[in-house]
């Protein structure tokens, strides 16, 4: 399986941080809003698209830069 680049955002407001709830059969988990980068898409454009898709933010919010770069391989998708 080809690795896929993903983007996520840390959105803080009044001392709180936004997490998105995800469900798969038999499990539930919470993640930062974000998702996969499409071919030819910049990281910032991918982040803006994912924020619009997941939480309805369609304004260009300022991106301060990467906080972390993580390399991981999931055995099960």
PDB file of N, CA and C in Angstrom:
ATOM      1  N   UNK A   1       0.845  -1.172   0.000  1.00  0.00           N
ATOM      2  CA  UNK A   1       0.000   0.000   0.000  1.00  0.00           C
ATOM      3  C   UNK A   1       0.895   1.242   0.000  1.00  0.00           C
ATOM      4  N   UNK A   2       0.583   2.175  -0.851  1.00  0.00           N
ATOM      5  CA  UNK A   2       1.325   3.430  -0.958  1.00  0.00           C
ATOM      6  C   UNK A   2       1.014   4.325   0.243  1.00  0.00           C
ATOM      7  N   UNK A   3       2.048   4.871   0.907  1.00  0.00           N
ATOM      8  CA  UNK A   3       1.769   5.779   2.032  1.00  0.00           C
ATOM      9  C   UNK A   3       1.060   7.042   1.553  1.00  0.00           C
ATOM     10  N   UNK A   4       0.239   7.608   2.410  1.00  0.00           N
ATOM     11  CA  UNK A   4      -0.505   8.818   2.058  1.00  0.00           C
ATOM     12  C   UNK A   4      -0.176   9.923   3.052  1.00  0.00           C
ATOM     13  N   UNK A   5       0.080  11.090   2.533  1.00  0.00           N
ATOM     14  CA  UNK A   5       0.349  12.249   3.380  1.00  0.00           C
ATOM     15  C   UNK A   5      -0.972  12.763   3.923  1.00  0.00           C
ATOM     16  N   UNK A   6      -0.972  13.108   5.206  1.00  0.00           N
ATOM     17  CA  UNK A   6      -2.175  13.631   5.860  1.00  0.00           C
ATOM     18  C   UNK A   6      -1.854  14.963   6.518  1.00  0.00           C
ATOM     19  N   UNK A   7      -2.872  15.778   6.660  1.00  0.00           N
ATOM     20  CA  UNK A   7      -2.748  17.055   7.367  1.00  0.00           C
ATOM     21  C   UNK A   7      -3.769  17.092   8.494  1.00  0.00           C
ATOM     22  N   UNK A   8      -3.437  17.802   9.552  1.00  0.00           N
ATOM     23  CA  UNK A   8      -4.354  17.996  10.681  1.00  0.00           C
ATOM     24  C   UNK A   8      -4.162  19.401  11.214  1.00  0.00           C
ATOM     25  N   UNK A   9      -5.180  19.901  11.882  1.00  0.00           N
ATOM     26  CA  UNK A   9      -5.116  21.245  12.462  1.00  0.00           C
ATOM     27  C   UNK A   9      -5.371  21.175  13.956  1.00  0.00           C
ATOM     28  N   UNK A  10      -4.631  21.971  14.692  1.00  0.00           N
ATOM     29  CA  UNK A  10      -4.922  22.172  16.108  1.00  0.00           C
ATOM     30  C   UNK A  10      -5.697  23.477  16.190  1.00  0.00           C
ATOM     31  N   UNK A  11      -6.980  23.377  16.519  1.00  0.00           N
ATOM     32  CA  UNK A  11      -7.846  24.554  16.621  1.00  0.00           C
ATOM     33  C   UNK A  11      -8.156  24.787  18.092  1.00  0.00           C
ATOM     34  N   UNK A  12      -7.674  25.904  18.612  1.00  0.00           N
ATOM     35  CA  UNK A  12      -7.883  26.229  20.025  1.00  0.00           C
ATOM     36  C   UNK A  12      -8.751  27.478  20.134  1.00  0.00           C
ATOM     37  N   UNK A  13      -9.623  27.466  21.126  1.00  0.00           N
ATOM     38  CA  UNK A  13     -10.490  28.603  21.379  1.00  0.00           C
ATOM     39  C   UNK A  13     -10.882  28.594  22.845  1.00  0.00           C
ATOM     40  N   UNK A  14     -10.601  29.672  23.522  1.00  0.00           N
ATOM     41  CA  UNK A  14     -10.940  29.821  24.941  1.00  0.00           C
ATOM     42  C   UNK A  14     -10.467  28.641  25.793  1.00  0.00           C
ATOM     43  N   UNK A  15      -9.257  28.223  25.557  1.00  0.00           N
ATOM     44  CA  UNK A  15      -8.681  27.147  26.357  1.00  0.00           C
ATOM     45  C   UNK A  15      -9.136  25.746  25.991  1.00  0.00           C
ATOM     46  N   UNK A  16      -9.877  25.624  24.909  1.00  0.00           N
ATOM     47  CA  UNK A  16     -10.355  24.305  24.463  1.00  0.00           C
ATOM     48  C   UNK A  16      -9.736  23.957  23.117  1.00  0.00           C
ATOM     49  N   UNK A  17      -9.703  22.652  22.835  1.00  0.00           N
ATOM     50  CA  UNK A  17      -9.170  22.176  21.568  1.00  0.00           C
ATOM     51  C   UNK A  17     -10.228  21.308  20.887  1.00  0.00           C
ATOM     52  N   UNK A  18     -10.416  21.513  19.586  1.00  0.00           N
ATOM     53  CA  UNK A  18     -11.431  20.773  18.836  1.00  0.00           C
ATOM     54  C   UNK A  18     -10.902  19.413  18.398  1.00  0.00           C
ATOM     55  N   UNK A  19     -11.678  18.371  18.684  1.00  0.00           N
ATOM     56  CA  UNK A  19     -11.417  17.024  18.188  1.00  0.00           C
ATOM     57  C   UNK A  19     -12.659  16.545  17.445  1.00  0.00           C
ATOM     58  N   UNK A  20     -12.467  15.713  16.429  1.00  0.00           N
ATOM     59  CA  UNK A  20     -13.584  15.164  15.650  1.00  0.00           C
ATOM     60  C   UNK A  20     -13.764  13.686  16.002  1.00  0.00           C
ATOM     61  N   UNK A  21     -15.007  13.311  16.223  1.00  0.00           N
ATOM     62  CA  UNK A  21     -15.337  11.926  16.572  1.00  0.00           C
ATOM     63  C   UNK A  21     -15.467  11.094  15.303  1.00  0.00           C
ATOM     64  N   UNK A  22     -14.840   9.930  15.313  1.00  0.00           N
ATOM     65  CA  UNK A  22     -14.909   9.000  14.188  1.00  0.00           C
ATOM     66  C   UNK A  22     -15.391   7.652  14.701  1.00  0.00           C
ATOM     67  N   UNK A  23     -16.150   6.964  13.879  1.00  0.00           N
ATOM     68  CA  UNK A  23     -16.639   5.628  14.232  1.00  0.00           C
ATOM     69  C   UNK A  23     -16.315   4.655  13.114  1.00  0.00           C
ATOM     70  N   UNK A  24     -15.879   3.496  13.513  1.00  0.00           N
ATOM     71  CA  UNK A  24     -15.712   2.364  12.604  1.00  0.00           C
ATOM     72  C   UNK A  24     -16.333   1.177  13.313  1.00  0.00           C
ATOM     73  N   UNK A  25     -16.670   0.120  12.601  1.00  0.00           N
ATOM     74  CA  UNK A  25     -17.300  -1.021  13.265  1.00  0.00           C
ATOM     75  C   UNK A  25     -16.503  -1.479  14.492  1.00  0.00           C
ATOM     76  N   UNK A  26     -17.161  -1.440  15.632  1.00  0.00           N
ATOM     77  CA  UNK A  26     -16.550  -1.919  16.858  1.00  0.00           C
ATOM     78  C   UNK A  26     -15.624  -0.954  17.566  1.00  0.00           C
ATOM     79  N   UNK A  27     -15.477   0.263  17.043  1.00  0.00           N
ATOM     80  CA  UNK A  27     -14.608   1.215  17.738  1.00  0.00           C
ATOM     81  C   UNK A  27     -15.009   2.658  17.458  1.00  0.00           C
ATOM     82  N   UNK A  28     -14.649   3.494  18.384  1.00  0.00           N
ATOM     83  CA  UNK A  28     -14.892   4.930  18.284  1.00  0.00           C
ATOM     84  C   UNK A  28     -13.613   5.619  18.735  1.00  0.00           C
ATOM     85  N   UNK A  29     -13.237   6.694  18.049  1.00  0.00           N
ATOM     86  CA  UNK A  29     -12.016   7.394  18.425  1.00  0.00           C
ATOM     87  C   UNK A  29     -12.127   8.867  18.049  1.00  0.00           C
ATOM     88  N   UNK A  30     -11.228   9.664  18.596  1.00  0.00           N
ATOM     89  CA  UNK A  30     -11.227  11.113  18.404  1.00  0.00           C
ATOM     90  C   UNK A  30      -9.907  11.536  17.769  1.00  0.00           C
ATOM     91  N   UNK A  31      -9.999  12.420  16.770  1.00  0.00           N
ATOM     92  CA  UNK A  31      -8.815  12.900  16.057  1.00  0.00           C
ATOM     93  C   UNK A  31      -8.896  14.409  15.873  1.00  0.00           C
ATOM     94  N   UNK A  32      -7.746  15.012  15.632  1.00  0.00           N
ATOM     95  CA  UNK A  32      -7.736  16.403  15.191  1.00  0.00           C
ATOM     96  C   UNK A  32      -8.409  16.464  13.822  1.00  0.00           C
ATOM     97  N   UNK A  33      -9.098  17.561  13.488  1.00  0.00           N
ATOM     98  CA  UNK A  33      -9.693  17.668  12.159  1.00  0.00           C
ATOM     99  C   UNK A  33      -8.604  17.663  11.084  1.00  0.00           C
ATOM    100  N   UNK A  34      -8.852  16.937  10.022  1.00  0.00           N
ATOM    101  CA  UNK A  34      -7.887  16.856   8.930  1.00  0.00           C
ATOM    102  C   UNK A  34      -8.166  15.645   8.073  1.00  0.00           C
ATOM    103  N   UNK A  35      -7.218  15.311   7.209  1.00  0.00           N
ATOM    104  CA  UNK A  35      -7.390  14.161   6.335  1.00  0.00           C
ATOM    105  C   UNK A  35      -6.278  14.084   5.312  1.00  0.00           C
ATOM    106  N   UNK A  36      -6.496  13.288   4.291  1.00  0.00           N
ATOM    107  CA  UNK A  36      -5.477  13.026   3.288  1.00  0.00           C
ATOM    108  C   UNK A  36      -5.292  14.155   2.291  1.00  0.00           C
ATOM    109  N   UNK A  37      -4.070  14.253   1.792  1.00  0.00           N
ATOM    110  CA  UNK A  37      -3.717  15.242   0.769  1.00  0.00           C
ATOM    111  C   UNK A  37      -3.908  14.596  -0.596  1.00  0.00           C
ATOM    112  N   UNK A  38      -4.651  15.266  -1.473  1.00  0.00           N
ATOM    113  CA  UNK A  38      -4.864  14.760  -2.826  1.00  0.00           C
ATOM    114  C   UNK A  38      -3.656  15.048  -3.708  1.00  0.00           C
ATOM    115  N   UNK A  39      -3.506  14.273  -4.760  1.00  0.00           N
ATOM    116  CA  UNK A  39      -2.399  14.455  -5.695  1.00  0.00           C
ATOM    117  C   UNK A  39      -2.400  15.879  -6.254  1.00  0.00           C
ATOM    118  N   UNK A  40      -1.253  16.542  -6.216  1.00  0.00           N
ATOM    119  CA  UNK A  40      -1.123  17.890  -6.751  1.00  0.00           C
ATOM    120  C   UNK A  40      -1.601  18.996  -5.827  1.00  0.00           C
ATOM    121  N   UNK A  41      -2.107  18.651  -4.670  1.00  0.00           N
ATOM    122  CA  UNK A  41      -2.661  19.623  -3.729  1.00  0.00           C
ATOM    123  C   UNK A  41      -1.577  20.051  -2.731  1.00  0.00           C
ATOM    124  N   UNK A  42      -1.512  21.341  -2.430  1.00  0.00           N
ATOM    125  CA  UNK A  42      -0.561  21.797  -1.417  1.00  0.00           C
ATOM    126  C   UNK A  42      -1.068  21.401  -0.033  1.00  0.00           C
ATOM    127  N   UNK A  43      -0.169  21.375   0.941  1.00  0.00           N
ATOM    128  CA  UNK A  43      -0.564  21.023   2.305  1.00  0.00           C
ATOM    129  C   UNK A  43      -1.576  22.018   2.856  1.00  0.00           C
ATOM    130  N   UNK A  44      -1.364  23.303   2.602  1.00  0.00           N
ATOM    131  CA  UNK A  44      -2.290  24.332   3.093  1.00  0.00           C
ATOM    132  C   UNK A  44      -3.648  24.196   2.418  1.00  0.00           C
ATOM    133  N   UNK A  45      -3.668  23.972   1.095  1.00  0.00           N
ATOM    134  CA  UNK A  45      -4.944  23.788   0.392  1.00  0.00           C
ATOM    135  C   UNK A  45      -5.676  22.545   0.905  1.00  0.00           C
ATOM    136  N   UNK A  46      -4.931  21.472   1.151  1.00  0.00           N
ATOM    137  CA  UNK A  46      -5.544  20.247   1.681  1.00  0.00           C
ATOM    138  C   UNK A  46      -6.146  20.498   3.055  1.00  0.00           C
ATOM    139  N   UNK A  47      -5.437  21.242   3.892  1.00  0.00           N
ATOM    140  CA  UNK A  47      -5.951  21.541   5.227  1.00  0.00           C
ATOM    141  C   UNK A  47      -7.227  22.364   5.145  1.00  0.00           C
ATOM    142  N   UNK A  48      -7.245  23.387   4.290  1.00  0.00           N
ATOM    143  CA  UNK A  48      -8.457  24.202   4.139  1.00  0.00           C
ATOM    144  C   UNK A  48      -9.627  23.362   3.618  1.00  0.00           C
ATOM    145  N   UNK A  49      -9.364  22.468   2.662  1.00  0.00           N
ATOM    146  CA  UNK A  49     -10.432  21.609   2.129  1.00  0.00           C
ATOM    147  C   UNK A  49     -10.970  20.686   3.220  1.00  0.00           C
ATOM    148  N   UNK A  50     -10.080  20.070   3.973  1.00  0.00           N
ATOM    149  CA  UNK A  50     -10.510  19.154   5.031  1.00  0.00           C
ATOM    150  C   UNK A  50     -11.302  19.875   6.119  1.00  0.00           C
ATOM    151  N   UNK A  51     -10.889  21.080   6.483  1.00  0.00           N
ATOM    152  CA  UNK A  51     -11.643  21.841   7.488  1.00  0.00           C
ATOM    153  C   UNK A  51     -13.038  22.182   6.971  1.00  0.00           C
ATOM    154  N   UNK A  52     -13.146  22.493   5.683  1.00  0.00           N
ATOM    155  CA  UNK A  52     -14.465  22.767   5.102  1.00  0.00           C
ATOM    156  C   UNK A  52     -15.321  21.502   5.103  1.00  0.00           C
ATOM    157  N   UNK A  53     -14.739  20.365   4.735  1.00  0.00           N
ATOM    158  CA  UNK A  53     -15.487  19.106   4.677  1.00  0.00           C
ATOM    159  C   UNK A  53     -15.917  18.623   6.061  1.00  0.00           C
ATOM    160  N   UNK A  54     -15.019  18.687   7.028  1.00  0.00           N
ATOM    161  CA  UNK A  54     -15.290  18.077   8.332  1.00  0.00           C
ATOM    162  C   UNK A  54     -16.049  18.973   9.294  1.00  0.00           C
ATOM    163  N   UNK A  55     -15.759  20.272   9.285  1.00  0.00           N
ATOM    164  CA  UNK A  55     -16.388  21.130  10.298  1.00  0.00           C
ATOM    165  C   UNK A  55     -17.032  22.382   9.726  1.00  0.00           C
ATOM    166  N   UNK A  56     -17.044  22.529   8.403  1.00  0.00           N
ATOM    167  CA  UNK A  56     -17.766  23.630   7.786  1.00  0.00           C
ATOM    168  C   UNK A  56     -17.045  24.965   7.781  1.00  0.00           C
ATOM    169  N   UNK A  57     -15.757  24.984   8.108  1.00  0.00           N
ATOM    170  CA  UNK A  57     -14.988  26.235   8.029  1.00  0.00           C
ATOM    171  C   UNK A  57     -14.510  26.375   6.596  1.00  0.00           C
ATOM    172  N   UNK A  58     -15.038  27.368   5.881  1.00  0.00           N
ATOM    173  CA  UNK A  58     -14.609  27.535   4.497  1.00  0.00           C
ATOM    174  C   UNK A  58     -13.866  28.840   4.271  1.00  0.00           C
ATOM    175  N   UNK A  59     -13.582  29.581   5.325  1.00  0.00           N
ATOM    176  CA  UNK A  59     -12.751  30.780   5.208  1.00  0.00           C
ATOM    177  C   UNK A  59     -11.291  30.361   5.291  1.00  0.00           C
ATOM    178  N   UNK A  60     -10.443  31.135   4.644  1.00  0.00           N
ATOM    179  CA  UNK A  60      -9.011  30.852   4.753  1.00  0.00           C
ATOM    180  C   UNK A  60      -8.522  31.272   6.129  1.00  0.00           C
ATOM    181  N   UNK A  61      -8.281  30.293   6.972  1.00  0.00           N
ATOM    182  CA  UNK A  61      -7.755  30.588   8.296  1.00  0.00           C
ATOM    183  C   UNK A  61      -6.234  30.611   8.208  1.00  0.00           C
ATOM    184  N   UNK A  62      -5.586  31.418   9.024  1.00  0.00           N
ATOM    185  CA  UNK A  62      -4.121  31.466   8.951  1.00  0.00           C
ATOM    186  C   UNK A  62      -3.506  30.142   9.393  1.00  0.00           C
ATOM    187  N   UNK A  63      -2.517  29.717   8.665  1.00  0.00           N
ATOM    188  CA  UNK A  63      -1.796  28.491   8.999  1.00  0.00           C
ATOM    189  C   UNK A  63      -0.425  28.909   9.504  1.00  0.00           C
ATOM    190  N   UNK A  64      -0.136  28.576  10.764  1.00  0.00           N
ATOM    191  CA  UNK A  64       1.109  29.013  11.387  1.00  0.00           C
ATOM    192  C   UNK A  64       2.291  28.119  11.044  1.00  0.00           C
ATOM    193  N   UNK A  65       2.042  26.968  10.510  1.00  0.00           N
ATOM    194  CA  UNK A  65       3.136  26.072  10.149  1.00  0.00           C
ATOM    195  C   UNK A  65       3.016  24.737  10.848  1.00  0.00           C
ATOM    196  N   UNK A  66       3.850  23.794  10.448  1.00  0.00           N
ATOM    197  CA  UNK A  66       3.746  22.461  11.035  1.00  0.00           C
ATOM    198  C   UNK A  66       4.171  22.457  12.500  1.00  0.00           C
ATOM    199  N   UNK A  67       3.464  21.684  13.275  1.00  0.00           N
ATOM    200  CA  UNK A  67       3.818  21.474  14.671  1.00  0.00           C
ATOM    201  C   UNK A  67       4.639  20.195  14.783  1.00  0.00           C
ATOM    202  N   UNK A  68       4.243  19.191  14.031  1.00  0.00           N
ATOM    203  CA  UNK A  68       4.951  17.913  14.084  1.00  0.00           C
ATOM    204  C   UNK A  68       4.828  17.203  12.750  1.00  0.00           C
ATOM    205  N   UNK A  69       5.822  16.449  12.435  1.00  0.00           N
ATOM    206  CA  UNK A  69       5.771  15.562  11.277  1.00  0.00           C
ATOM    207  C   UNK A  69       5.892  14.151  11.833  1.00  0.00           C
ATOM    208  N   UNK A  70       4.898  13.328  11.543  1.00  0.00           N
ATOM    209  CA  UNK A  70       4.841  11.988  12.124  1.00  0.00           C
ATOM    210  C   UNK A  70       4.873  10.961  11.006  1.00  0.00           C
ATOM    211  N   UNK A  71       5.679   9.960  11.169  1.00  0.00           N
ATOM    212  CA  UNK A  71       5.760   8.861  10.215  1.00  0.00           C
ATOM    213  C   UNK A  71       5.171   7.630  10.889  1.00  0.00           C
ATOM    214  N   UNK A  72       4.064   7.138  10.352  1.00  0.00           N
ATOM    215  CA  UNK A  72       3.455   5.949  10.944  1.00  0.00           C
ATOM    216  C   UNK A  72       2.878   5.065   9.853  1.00  0.00           C
ATOM    217  N   UNK A  73       2.795   3.807  10.158  1.00  0.00           N
ATOM    218  CA  UNK A  73       2.218   2.835   9.235  1.00  0.00           C
ATOM    219  C   UNK A  73       1.120   2.098   9.979  1.00  0.00           C
ATOM    220  N   UNK A  74      -0.081   2.165   9.449  1.00  0.00           N
ATOM    221  CA  UNK A  74      -1.204   1.484  10.072  1.00  0.00           C
ATOM    222  C   UNK A  74      -1.330   0.078   9.501  1.00  0.00           C
ATOM    223  N   UNK A  75      -1.357  -0.946  10.354  1.00  0.00           N
ATOM    224  CA  UNK A  75      -1.507  -2.309   9.843  1.00  0.00           C
ATOM    225  C   UNK A  75      -2.893  -2.563   9.258  1.00  0.00           C
ATOM    226  N   UNK A  76      -3.889  -1.847   9.744  1.00  0.00           N
ATOM    227  CA  UNK A  76      -5.256  -1.996   9.262  1.00  0.00           C
ATOM    228  C   UNK A  76      -5.788  -0.616   8.967  1.00  0.00           C
ATOM    229  N   UNK A  77      -6.350  -0.453   7.812  1.00  0.00           N
ATOM    230  CA  UNK A  77      -6.889   0.846   7.442  1.00  0.00           C
ATOM    231  C   UNK A  77      -8.269   1.026   7.945  1.00  0.00           C
TER     232      UNK A  77
END
